[in-house]
Amino acid sequence: MPRAAPRDPIYRGRRFSADVIELCVRWYITYRLSYRDLSAMIAERGVAVTHTSIMRWVLRYVPEYEKRWARFARPVGRSWRMDETAVSIRGEPHYLYRAVDGDGKSVHSLLCSERTTESAQAFLRKAVARQGAAWPSTINLDGYTASHRALRLLRQEDDRWRGVAVRDCRYLNNIVEQDHRAIKRRCASMLAFKSFNTAAVTLSGIELAHRIRKQQFWVGSRDSASCGTQSSMKQLWARALGAEPVSVGGETGLSASMHQNSKTHRHRFPRVRRNTPRRYPRKVFSGGGLYMYLMPSGGRYWRYKYRYGGKEKTLSLGIYPDVTAEVARARHLLARQLLAVGVDPALRKGQVRCCSIAEHEESPQRTAALGRLE
């Protein structure tokens, strides 16, 4: 049997394969898609992923992807255009500081809560400290006073800023103001940012995709350069993240291991440690209303939550480990079959039989199900 490809350590412990995670994150930061739109698109390819899982992947892996792409960054020019644009977070205005060079290549971006001198200083310090960024020779600013004051203060703390010429030409900043449109256009399909950290990570991912679109990274191979062919976006991402793309089969565009991982773990309960202290009871759901109820004392109980007669009810299926996961799933399936024919599985055997005789026809399957449910 062929050996499985080694998995990247950053995906260790994840339910889905690296192909699914990279595809969802790449599509979200590149195209004008919401989390729910992306979840529906992946579902058409045979992988069931919730929109909240994609959101957690974006917040977790965008900073890591930025570090790996930074290894292939091309140098930018020394003539910068600096400007800031407003971003709404929970209805309050925040400011995204951005800078591009004379050719329109992105230099750096930083999200700040206020439009102050300290924010402009923090942006300029991080811009020159960024890996691969050359020290600017000229910086063009708008007429906002705080930005000019920030440069004057930086000249007092570092002599290298004294050699940077400052210009105040309103027309030279048209290139950075037009470059804001790519970021603002991508944010238009989102509902709204709910927290500062979420907005900062998401905007940095959108900025990364924008830089990739402007060809600010060199990840091409010698073979493609010699043949004059252009690599696809998937191949560029695979080289930048340190792994070659997996062979694609069928019309889905996803690897076979992706489907195997998603189907194998669909109804698997997470491992629960016995000695883990808990302060409050906890529920670990498996799907279809079946869950394990974890008590602070260490007890674990199988439960089935369902609705009958317009009311929410709970059926106890046994105590773990006396009742294993396979037995709990079997009882859960039988309870759902009873519920499908209009019988409340929480009733006792005699009450269920009276209800079934009065309203439904008796069947061998239901009789066997009632016997096993007891």
XYZ file of C-alpha atoms in Angstrom:
374
model
C 0.000 0.000 0.000
C 1.281 3.505 -0.776
C 2.152 5.553 2.247
C 0.035 8.565 3.082
C 1.624 11.936 2.475
C 3.008 13.524 5.658
C 0.634 16.079 7.102
C 1.671 19.627 7.841
C 2.043 20.127 11.616
C -0.257 23.169 11.562
C -3.177 20.890 10.611
C -2.503 18.320 13.317
C -5.654 17.376 15.183
C -7.974 18.861 12.575
C -11.005 16.937 11.424
C -10.752 17.902 7.751
C -7.791 17.538 5.448
C -5.389 20.320 4.559
C -6.893 20.570 1.054
C -10.303 21.561 2.398
C -8.915 24.091 4.861
C -6.580 25.748 2.366
C -9.274 25.879 -0.304
C -11.840 27.497 2.000
C -9.408 30.073 3.376
C -8.029 30.903 -0.071
C -11.463 31.348 -1.626
C -12.772 33.434 1.254
C -9.966 35.996 1.277
C -9.780 36.134 -2.537
C -13.378 36.265 -3.756
C -16.491 38.123 -2.669
C -18.061 35.220 -0.786
C -19.684 35.038 2.609
C -19.070 32.162 4.994
C -22.481 30.677 4.203
C -21.922 30.965 0.445
C -18.611 29.169 0.781
C -20.163 26.463 2.952
C -22.812 25.820 0.277
C -20.192 25.663 -2.483
C -18.102 23.126 -0.572
C -21.232 21.073 0.171
C -21.840 20.693 -3.575
C -18.434 19.017 -3.770
C -19.377 16.401 -1.194
C -17.890 17.945 1.964
C -20.183 19.176 4.741
C -18.558 22.143 6.501
C -20.368 24.701 8.640
C -19.796 28.409 8.122
C -18.499 28.781 11.674
C -15.773 26.212 10.991
C -14.615 28.213 7.977
C -14.546 31.350 10.112
C -12.323 29.621 12.686
C -10.019 28.394 9.915
C -9.624 31.926 8.585
C -8.765 33.306 12.013
C -6.357 30.455 12.737
C -4.479 30.052 9.456
C -4.326 33.506 7.852
C -1.409 34.623 10.101
C 0.440 31.384 9.322
C -0.147 31.767 5.588
C 1.186 35.328 5.742
C 4.449 34.114 7.272
C 4.931 31.497 4.581
C 4.119 33.847 1.723
C 6.536 36.441 3.151
C 9.446 34.179 2.178
C 8.718 34.892 -1.498
C 7.944 38.624 -1.262
C 9.424 40.884 -3.901
C 10.964 44.202 -2.812
C 8.854 47.325 -3.133
C 9.841 50.792 -4.310
C 11.220 53.533 -2.085
C 8.608 56.156 -2.964
C 5.590 55.563 -0.727
C 2.032 56.882 -0.751
C 0.410 56.638 2.671
C -3.277 56.989 3.462
C -5.954 55.614 5.787
C -9.503 54.422 5.148
C -12.411 53.936 7.546
C -13.576 50.441 8.566
C -16.694 49.881 10.678
C -16.478 47.469 13.636
C -19.693 47.079 15.637
C -20.914 50.329 14.130
C -17.901 52.327 15.329
C -15.323 53.750 12.895
C -11.819 52.296 12.880
C -9.021 53.145 10.490
C -6.947 50.939 8.219
C -3.566 52.521 7.473
C -2.116 51.473 4.116
C 0.836 52.412 1.940
C 1.781 51.622 -1.661
C 4.823 52.505 -3.737
C 4.914 54.476 -6.968
C 3.971 51.389 -9.023
C 0.963 50.544 -6.854
C 2.566 47.644 -4.965
C 1.333 47.261 -1.407
C 3.903 48.068 1.262
C 2.075 47.415 4.519
C -1.307 47.744 6.245
C -2.309 48.155 9.881
C -5.733 48.394 11.522
C -5.973 50.972 14.323
C -8.831 51.949 16.586
C -8.149 55.695 16.306
C -6.808 58.121 13.739
C -4.106 59.667 15.894
C -0.410 60.464 15.828
C 0.394 57.294 17.772
C -1.433 55.172 15.181
C 0.522 56.736 12.319
C 3.791 56.193 14.202
C 2.966 52.542 14.835
C 2.160 52.012 11.170
C 5.408 53.583 9.941
C 7.524 51.637 12.439
C 6.010 48.329 11.362
C 6.242 49.225 7.681
C 10.013 49.753 7.800
C 10.527 46.774 10.130
C 8.663 44.419 7.801
C 10.834 41.740 6.265
C 12.029 42.706 2.787
C 10.841 46.327 2.953
C 13.396 48.921 1.867
C 13.758 52.188 3.765
C 11.668 54.836 1.953
C 13.238 57.842 0.292
C 10.007 59.863 -0.002
C 6.581 59.571 1.610
C 3.566 61.368 0.228
C 0.882 62.212 2.810
C -2.504 63.835 2.715
C -3.307 67.032 4.573
C -4.124 65.335 7.882
C -2.054 66.929 10.655
C -1.552 63.787 12.768
C 0.395 62.001 10.014
C 2.823 64.903 9.575
C 3.286 65.166 13.335
C 4.053 61.442 13.497
C 6.911 61.805 11.017
C 8.350 64.761 12.922
C 8.381 62.717 16.127
C 9.969 59.748 14.363
C 12.813 61.959 13.169
C 13.586 62.794 16.786
C 13.854 59.165 17.884
C 15.642 57.758 14.801
C 18.091 59.663 12.604
C 17.289 57.546 9.566
C 13.918 59.257 9.275
C 15.715 62.569 8.690
C 16.680 61.427 5.213
C 13.062 60.696 4.238
C 11.490 63.489 2.206
C 7.868 64.324 3.005
C 5.514 65.543 0.293
C 1.975 66.851 0.527
C 0.624 66.463 -3.001
C -3.025 65.484 -3.063
C -2.931 64.027 -6.576
C -0.058 61.636 -5.861
C -2.241 59.835 -3.333
C -4.809 58.906 -5.969
C -3.027 55.598 -6.509
C -3.419 54.509 -2.877
C -6.983 55.801 -2.683
C -7.880 53.746 -5.733
C -6.106 50.770 -4.191
C -8.449 51.007 -1.188
C -11.288 49.927 -3.461
C -10.039 46.339 -3.676
C -10.181 46.008 0.113
C -13.476 47.839 0.588
C -15.115 45.921 -2.274
C -14.253 42.602 -0.618
C -15.674 43.768 2.726
C -18.989 44.722 1.106
C -20.174 41.087 0.958
C -19.651 40.634 4.710
C -22.357 41.389 7.238
C -20.110 43.364 9.595
C -17.060 42.952 11.775
C -17.949 42.095 15.364
C -14.541 42.374 17.045
C -11.254 44.143 16.478
C -9.167 40.943 16.360
C -11.474 39.324 13.810
C -11.347 42.414 11.616
C -7.550 42.660 11.860
C -6.962 39.034 10.832
C -9.560 39.096 8.056
C -8.265 42.350 6.585
C -4.700 41.050 6.652
C -5.857 37.989 4.706
C -7.657 40.164 2.152
C -4.505 42.264 1.842
C -2.476 39.093 1.254
C -4.802 37.978 -1.550
C -4.620 41.468 -3.054
C -0.815 41.365 -3.071
C -0.871 37.926 -4.694
C -3.182 39.275 -7.386
C -0.717 42.109 -8.038
C 2.107 39.538 -8.438
C 4.166 40.778 -5.507
C 5.494 37.276 -4.772
C 7.853 35.082 -6.733
C 6.898 31.429 -6.298
C 7.243 30.276 -9.914
C 9.317 27.232 -10.796
C 12.140 27.115 -13.314
C 10.231 24.742 -15.570
C 7.244 27.053 -15.911
C 9.505 30.066 -16.479
C 11.509 28.335 -19.202
C 8.396 27.069 -20.982
C 6.670 30.445 -20.775
C 3.617 29.013 -18.990
C 1.869 30.641 -16.060
C 1.104 28.629 -12.944
C -2.432 28.428 -11.634
C -3.449 30.029 -8.362
C -3.691 26.613 -6.716
C -0.139 25.729 -7.735
C 1.178 29.057 -6.461
C -0.472 28.536 -3.090
C 0.831 24.971 -2.881
C 4.416 26.108 -3.514
C 4.153 29.015 -1.098
C 2.773 26.853 1.709
C 5.509 24.298 1.206
C 3.538 21.430 -0.351
C 2.819 20.427 -3.912
C -0.853 20.156 -4.910
C -2.554 16.788 -4.591
C -3.664 15.091 -7.795
C -7.267 15.870 -8.579
C -9.733 13.230 -9.669
C -13.266 13.508 -10.981
C -15.254 16.685 -11.428
C -15.262 17.789 -7.827
C -11.807 19.358 -7.891
C -11.022 17.923 -4.432
C -8.715 15.085 -3.521
C -10.011 11.678 -2.496
C -8.469 11.924 0.970
C -10.595 14.992 1.617
C -13.820 13.045 1.226
C -12.509 10.149 3.282
C -11.585 12.384 6.195
C -14.917 14.178 6.223
C -16.977 10.967 6.048
C -14.927 8.990 8.530
C -15.210 11.593 11.287
C -18.777 12.649 10.651
C -20.302 10.859 13.667
C -17.245 10.349 15.823
C -17.323 11.605 19.391
C -14.289 13.566 20.610
C -12.057 11.890 23.136
C -13.112 12.782 26.680
C -10.489 12.613 29.400
C -11.531 11.171 32.716
C -9.250 13.256 34.908
C -10.051 16.606 33.309
C -11.614 18.822 36.018
C -14.876 20.488 35.041
C -16.822 23.091 36.878
C -20.104 22.830 34.994
C -21.910 20.042 33.098
C -21.143 19.860 29.395
C -22.825 18.371 26.317
C -20.880 16.773 23.462
C -23.173 16.386 20.453
C -22.770 13.809 17.698
C -25.633 14.774 15.390
C -29.333 14.068 15.119
C -29.949 15.071 18.745
C -27.644 12.400 20.218
C -25.144 13.698 22.760
C -23.066 12.703 25.766
C -23.821 14.544 29.001
C -20.637 15.105 31.026
C -20.971 15.764 34.751
C -18.342 17.535 36.893
C -18.137 14.416 39.056
C -16.980 12.365 36.060
C -20.227 10.638 35.084
C -21.075 10.341 31.386
C -24.589 9.684 30.135
C -26.036 9.109 26.685
C -29.005 11.372 25.910
C -31.278 11.972 22.937
C -32.921 15.379 22.525
C -35.995 15.547 20.304
C -39.333 17.301 19.888
C -42.697 15.595 20.260
C -46.073 17.312 20.301
C -44.432 20.720 19.989
C -42.359 20.200 23.151
C -38.666 19.495 23.599
C -37.924 16.236 25.417
C -34.874 14.213 26.446
C -34.507 10.432 26.373
C -31.851 8.666 28.438
C -30.057 5.943 26.465
C -27.700 4.596 29.127
C -24.528 5.246 31.088
C -21.064 5.170 29.580
C -19.016 2.890 29.526
C -21.721 0.290 30.248
C -23.405 1.462 27.048
C -20.832 1.861 24.297
C -21.006 4.373 21.477
C -22.228 1.722 19.010
C -25.083 0.672 21.298
C -25.991 4.305 21.943
C -26.146 4.997 18.203
C -28.316 1.897 17.679
C -30.758 2.993 20.388
C -30.734 6.490 18.979
C -31.640 5.135 15.535
C -34.492 3.054 16.950
C -35.819 6.027 18.888
C -35.841 8.106 15.714
C -37.713 5.353 13.887
C -40.378 5.351 16.594
C -40.592 9.114 16.416
C -41.016 8.940 12.636
C -44.161 6.797 12.978
C -45.655 9.124 15.589
C -44.683 7.258 18.782
C -42.998 9.053 21.658
C -39.891 6.962 22.487
C -39.859 8.257 26.073
C -43.100 6.449 26.912
C -42.977 3.090 28.580
C -43.611 -0.105 26.693
C -47.296 -0.475 27.678
C -48.169 3.145 26.916
C -46.441 2.998 23.534
C -48.309 -0.191 22.607
C -51.671 1.328 23.545
C -50.937 4.411 21.470
C -49.710 2.353 18.523
C -52.731 0.005 18.580
C -55.176 2.900 18.737
C -53.628 5.084 16.061
C -51.259 2.945 13.989
C -50.989 -0.551 12.665
C -48.733 -2.912 14.573
C -45.580 -3.924 12.687
C -42.828 -6.455 13.486
C -40.188 -3.744 13.073
C -41.831 -1.533 15.698
C -42.292 -4.448 18.111
C -38.628 -5.380 17.796
C -37.668 -1.741 18.219
C -39.714 -1.426 21.404
C -38.095 -4.520 22.844
C -34.579 -3.286 22.137
C -35.337 0.218 23.400
C -36.252 -1.125 26.818
